Amino acid sequence: LSAERLKRRYLKQIADDPETFTVCTDTIIRQVGDIGRMVDEFSAFARMPAPVLNIESPVALAKEILFLQQSAHPSINYTLDIPEAPVTIQCDSSQFNRALTNLLQNAADAIEGRIEDGRARQNEELLTPGHIHLWIRREDEALLLSVADNGKGLPKEGRERLTEPYVTTRSKGTGLGLAIVKKIMEDHGGRLSMTDRPGGGAIVTLSFPLDTARQSGDQAPSGGAPGLQIASR
């Protein structure tokens, strides 16, 4: 906050090399944000409480999280695909929020990494706009939440270790994001899965068992759009 205030208050008063002043304050703001995220992740992983389950709407929770992520990453296009019938699930809302936020942040970081690689290689194909799609659907005996991105994708080797603590493919990553998500899903009796997205990028899915999910009405919904179709609504 102090760095942001310095930039707002004094940038117009600096006549000698204002570009350096801007770069330095922006660097401070960005690095402090990264440190804050690291502290949050270490704290969350070290003191993960037992979940307190309540009946929640995953759609309502997801919409709120998606709005915050869109505000934080305005250059990325976010889309949401949800079942037509109302659906509820038994979960700890704060841990649900943490898990989905981690997935969406990982997706945004993967897109940023792809674009950085494109700039470094001067490769126009890698500079396409970022897109993150979240869909919620009921499939067989599970309620699924999937996050798909067109980022740099999963590593070819060692991807099965990405959910282990302190394993990361990013230079500034803590390696705790997916480990936290996996722990949350285990505590909820669910699971985390990862796969390649057709056309590049990754798909990460959270699967909640059916006995913790409730669907309004006698019939299960059609499940929304399969694969990577984008909802028109």
GROMACS .gro file of C-alpha atoms in nm:
model
  233
    1LEU     CA    1   0.000   0.000   0.000
    2SER     CA    2   0.287   0.235   0.077
    3ALA     CA    3   0.445   0.167  -0.263
    4GLU     CA    4   0.114   0.225  -0.438
    5ARG     CA    5   0.068   0.553  -0.250
    6LEU     CA    6   0.419   0.668  -0.343
    7LYS     CA    7   0.343   0.600  -0.708
    8ARG     CA    8   0.010   0.785  -0.702
    9ARG     CA    9   0.133   1.083  -0.502
   10TYR     CA   10   0.479   1.149  -0.638
   11LEU     CA   11   0.500   1.014  -0.994
   12LYS     CA   12   0.382   1.344  -1.148
   13GLN     CA   13   0.637   1.537  -0.941
   14ILE     CA   14   0.938   1.340  -1.065
   15ALA     CA   15   1.097   1.509  -1.362
   16ASP     CA   16   1.418   1.307  -1.372
   17ASP     CA   17   1.373   0.947  -1.494
   18PRO     CA   18   1.009   0.881  -1.397
   19GLU     CA   19   1.026   0.549  -1.584
   20THR     CA   20   1.270   0.406  -1.330
   21PHE     CA   21   1.051   0.527  -1.044
   22THR     CA   22   0.751   0.351  -1.201
   23VAL     CA   23   0.942   0.029  -1.265
   24CYS     CA   24   1.078   0.020  -0.908
   25THR     CA   25   0.743   0.083  -0.739
   26ASP     CA   26   0.571  -0.170  -0.966
   27THR     CA   27   0.841  -0.425  -0.880
   28ILE     CA   28   0.792  -0.367  -0.507
   29ILE     CA   29   0.415  -0.406  -0.540
   30ARG     CA   30   0.447  -0.724  -0.745
   31GLN     CA   31   0.711  -0.884  -0.522
   32VAL     CA   32   0.521  -0.804  -0.202
   33GLY     CA   33   0.216  -0.965  -0.359
   34ASP     CA   34   0.417  -1.278  -0.441
   35ILE     CA   35   0.556  -1.293  -0.087
   36GLY     CA   36   0.205  -1.254   0.053
   37ARG     CA   37   0.083  -1.545  -0.154
   38MET     CA   38   0.375  -1.760  -0.041
   39VAL     CA   39   0.307  -1.683   0.326
   40ASP     CA   40  -0.062  -1.763   0.279
   41GLU     CA   41   0.020  -2.097   0.115
   42PHE     CA   42   0.270  -2.204   0.381
   43SER     CA   43   0.026  -2.106   0.656
   44ALA     CA   44  -0.266  -2.283   0.491
   45PHE     CA   45  -0.068  -2.602   0.437
   46ALA     CA   46   0.089  -2.610   0.784
   47ARG     CA   47  -0.235  -2.549   0.972
   48MET     CA   48  -0.502  -2.709   0.756
   49PRO     CA   49  -0.804  -2.746   0.988
   50ALA     CA   50  -1.055  -3.027   0.966
   51PRO     CA   51  -1.337  -2.927   0.730
   52VAL     CA   52  -1.665  -2.804   0.878
   53LEU     CA   53  -1.926  -2.934   0.636
   54ASN     CA   54  -2.238  -2.738   0.550
   55ILE     CA   55  -2.474  -2.750   0.255
   56GLU     CA   56  -2.345  -2.494   0.005
   57SER     CA   57  -2.411  -2.393  -0.354
   58PRO     CA   58  -2.094  -2.463  -0.555
   59VAL     CA   59  -2.229  -2.242  -0.834
   60ALA     CA   60  -2.270  -1.941  -0.604
   61LEU     CA   61  -1.925  -1.995  -0.452
   62ALA     CA   62  -1.765  -2.041  -0.795
   63LYS     CA   63  -1.925  -1.725  -0.936
   64GLU     CA   64  -1.785  -1.515  -0.651
   65ILE     CA   65  -1.436  -1.661  -0.689
   66LEU     CA   66  -1.447  -1.621  -1.067
   67PHE     CA   67  -1.543  -1.254  -1.030
   68LEU     CA   68  -1.244  -1.190  -0.802
   69GLN     CA   69  -1.007  -1.370  -1.041
   70GLN     CA   70  -1.141  -1.176  -1.338
   71SER     CA   71  -1.079  -0.853  -1.149
   72ALA     CA   72  -0.723  -0.961  -1.070
   73HIS     CA   73  -0.650  -1.075  -1.428
   74PRO     CA   74  -0.851  -0.849  -1.662
   75SER     CA   75  -0.653  -0.958  -1.970
   76ILE     CA   76  -0.778  -1.317  -1.936
   77ASN     CA   77  -1.118  -1.423  -2.065
   78TYR     CA   78  -1.311  -1.624  -1.804
   79THR     CA   79  -1.618  -1.834  -1.889
   80LEU     CA   80  -1.848  -2.041  -1.672
   81ASP     CA   81  -2.068  -2.337  -1.762
   82ILE     CA   82  -2.316  -2.457  -1.498
   83PRO     CA   83  -2.601  -2.710  -1.478
   84GLU     CA   84  -2.947  -2.574  -1.544
   85ALA     CA   85  -3.097  -2.728  -1.227
   86PRO     CA   86  -2.988  -2.590  -0.888
   87VAL     CA   87  -2.729  -2.807  -0.715
   88THR     CA   88  -2.589  -2.810  -0.361
   89ILE     CA   89  -2.300  -2.992  -0.200
   90GLN     CA   90  -2.177  -3.059   0.153
   91CYS     CA   91  -1.844  -2.884   0.192
   92ASP     CA   92  -1.640  -2.642   0.396
   93SER     CA   93  -1.697  -2.320   0.202
   94SER     CA   94  -1.365  -2.160   0.300
   95GLN     CA   95  -1.170  -2.470   0.195
   96PHE     CA   96  -1.376  -2.499  -0.124
   97ASN     CA   97  -1.287  -2.137  -0.199
   98ARG     CA   98  -0.919  -2.203  -0.130
   99ALA     CA   99  -0.910  -2.507  -0.358
  100LEU     CA  100  -1.084  -2.338  -0.651
  101THR     CA  101  -0.885  -2.017  -0.608
  102ASN     CA  102  -0.560  -2.215  -0.620
  103LEU     CA  103  -0.668  -2.388  -0.942
  104LEU     CA  104  -0.769  -2.062  -1.107
  105GLN     CA  105  -0.447  -1.890  -0.997
  106ASN     CA  106  -0.242  -2.180  -1.131
  107ALA     CA  107  -0.427  -2.149  -1.462
  108ALA     CA  108  -0.355  -1.775  -1.478
  109ASP     CA  109   0.014  -1.837  -1.396
  110ALA     CA  110   0.032  -2.100  -1.672
  111ILE     CA  111  -0.108  -1.850  -1.923
  112GLU     CA  112   0.137  -1.586  -1.807
  113GLY     CA  113   0.421  -1.838  -1.847
  114ARG     CA  114   0.313  -1.923  -2.202
  115ILE     CA  115   0.299  -1.557  -2.302
  116GLU     CA  116   0.638  -1.488  -2.144
  117ASP     CA  117   0.784  -1.779  -2.341
  118GLY     CA  118   0.626  -1.637  -2.657
  119ARG     CA  119   0.783  -1.297  -2.603
  120ALA     CA  120   1.123  -1.452  -2.532
  121ARG     CA  121   1.107  -1.668  -2.846
  122GLN     CA  122   0.927  -1.402  -3.053
  123ASN     CA  123   0.668  -1.670  -3.129
  124GLU     CA  124   0.333  -1.520  -3.229
  125GLU     CA  125   0.150  -1.850  -3.174
  126LEU     CA  126   0.230  -1.834  -2.802
  127LEU     CA  127   0.097  -1.480  -2.766
  128THR     CA  128  -0.273  -1.564  -2.811
  129PRO     CA  129  -0.507  -1.424  -2.541
  130GLY     CA  130  -0.556  -1.621  -2.222
  131HIS     CA  131  -0.876  -1.816  -2.168
  132ILE     CA  132  -0.991  -1.998  -1.854
  133HIS     CA  133  -1.311  -2.201  -1.858
  134LEU     CA  134  -1.479  -2.336  -1.544
  135TRP     CA  135  -1.763  -2.582  -1.564
  136ILE     CA  136  -1.968  -2.764  -1.303
  137ARG     CA  137  -2.158  -3.080  -1.389
  138ARG     CA  138  -2.294  -3.401  -1.247
  139GLU     CA  139  -2.147  -3.711  -1.406
  140ASP     CA  140  -2.226  -4.067  -1.302
  141GLU     CA  141  -2.184  -4.070  -0.924
  142ALA     CA  142  -1.987  -3.749  -0.879
  143LEU     CA  143  -2.019  -3.373  -0.891
  144LEU     CA  144  -1.731  -3.237  -1.101
  145LEU     CA  145  -1.572  -2.894  -1.112
  146SER     CA  146  -1.320  -2.856  -1.394
  147VAL     CA  147  -1.083  -2.569  -1.474
  148ALA     CA  148  -0.942  -2.560  -1.828
  149ASP     CA  149  -0.679  -2.312  -1.946
  150ASN     CA  150  -0.480  -2.246  -2.262
  151GLY     CA  151  -0.156  -2.196  -2.072
  152LYS     CA  152   0.177  -2.371  -2.113
  153GLY     CA  153   0.033  -2.706  -2.010
  154LEU     CA  154   0.144  -2.987  -1.781
  155PRO     CA  155   0.503  -3.116  -1.789
  156LYS     CA  156   0.560  -3.427  -2.000
  157GLU     CA  157   0.743  -3.603  -1.717
  158GLY     CA  158   0.687  -3.596  -1.343
  159ARG     CA  159   0.334  -3.455  -1.360
  160GLU     CA  160   0.219  -3.714  -1.106
  161ARG     CA  161   0.440  -3.539  -0.848
  162LEU     CA  162   0.283  -3.196  -0.893
  163THR     CA  163   0.049  -3.257  -0.598
  164GLU     CA  164   0.339  -3.333  -0.365
  165PRO     CA  165   0.449  -3.055  -0.127
  166TYR     CA  166   0.723  -2.823  -0.259
  167VAL     CA  167   0.717  -2.965  -0.613
  168THR     CA  168   0.671  -2.688  -0.869
  169THR     CA  169   0.756  -2.609  -1.231
  170ARG     CA  170   0.752  -2.231  -1.174
  171SER     CA  171   1.057  -2.033  -1.070
  172LYS     CA  172   0.859  -1.835  -0.812
  173GLY     CA  173   0.618  -2.110  -0.707
  174THR     CA  174   0.609  -2.262  -0.358
  175GLY     CA  175   0.493  -2.605  -0.472
  176LEU     CA  176   0.208  -2.595  -0.221
  177GLY     CA  177  -0.089  -2.485  -0.433
  178LEU     CA  178  -0.188  -2.828  -0.567
  179ALA     CA  179  -0.076  -3.002  -0.247
  180ILE     CA  180  -0.329  -2.789  -0.057
  181VAL     CA  181  -0.600  -2.868  -0.311
  182LYS     CA  182  -0.526  -3.241  -0.288
  183LYS     CA  183  -0.543  -3.233   0.094
  184ILE     CA  184  -0.875  -3.046   0.083
  185MET     CA  185  -1.022  -3.297  -0.161
  186GLU     CA  186  -0.902  -3.592   0.048
  187ASP     CA  187  -1.066  -3.438   0.357
  188HIS     CA  188  -1.390  -3.405   0.158
  189GLY     CA  189  -1.375  -3.765   0.036
  190GLY     CA  190  -1.308  -3.648  -0.320
  191ARG     CA  191  -1.017  -3.647  -0.558
  192LEU     CA  192  -0.810  -3.425  -0.784
  193SER     CA  193  -0.720  -3.518  -1.141
  194MET     CA  194  -0.518  -3.349  -1.414
  195THR     CA  195  -0.505  -3.399  -1.789
  196ASP     CA  196  -0.395  -3.224  -2.107
  197ARG     CA  197  -0.638  -2.985  -2.274
  198PRO     CA  198  -0.692  -3.050  -2.648
  199GLY     CA  199  -0.517  -2.770  -2.835
  200GLY     CA  200  -0.276  -2.693  -2.551
  201GLY     CA  201  -0.303  -2.615  -2.183
  202ALA     CA  202  -0.438  -2.819  -1.896
  203ILE     CA  203  -0.761  -2.938  -1.737
  204VAL     CA  204  -0.778  -2.988  -1.360
  205THR     CA  205  -1.089  -3.149  -1.214
  206LEU     CA  206  -1.223  -3.169  -0.860
  207SER     CA  207  -1.454  -3.466  -0.806
  208PHE     CA  208  -1.691  -3.476  -0.509
  209PRO     CA  209  -1.859  -3.812  -0.439
  210LEU     CA  210  -2.231  -3.828  -0.503
  211ASP     CA  211  -2.319  -3.894  -0.141
  212THR     CA  212  -2.205  -3.541  -0.055
  213ALA     CA  213  -2.387  -3.382  -0.349
  214ARG     CA  214  -2.757  -3.306  -0.375
  215GLN     CA  215  -2.944  -3.230  -0.695
  216SER     CA  216  -3.281  -3.055  -0.691
  217GLY     CA  217  -3.563  -3.247  -0.857
  218ASP     CA  218  -3.602  -3.615  -0.938
  219GLN     CA  219  -3.385  -3.612  -1.249
  220ALA     CA  220  -3.015  -3.545  -1.272
  221PRO     CA  221  -2.923  -3.255  -1.502
  222SER     CA  222  -2.796  -3.318  -1.850
  223GLY     CA  223  -2.452  -3.220  -1.720
  224GLY     CA  224  -2.395  -2.902  -1.916
  225ALA     CA  225  -2.153  -2.901  -2.202
  226PRO     CA  226  -1.907  -3.192  -2.213
  227GLY     CA  227  -1.542  -3.142  -2.291
  228LEU     CA  228  -1.446  -2.784  -2.353
  229GLN     CA  229  -1.761  -2.634  -2.500
  230ILE     CA  230  -1.827  -2.280  -2.388
  231ALA     CA  231  -2.163  -2.199  -2.237
  232SER     CA  232  -2.371  -1.950  -2.432
  233ARG     CA  233  -2.541  -1.821  -2.117
   0.00000   0.00000   0.00000
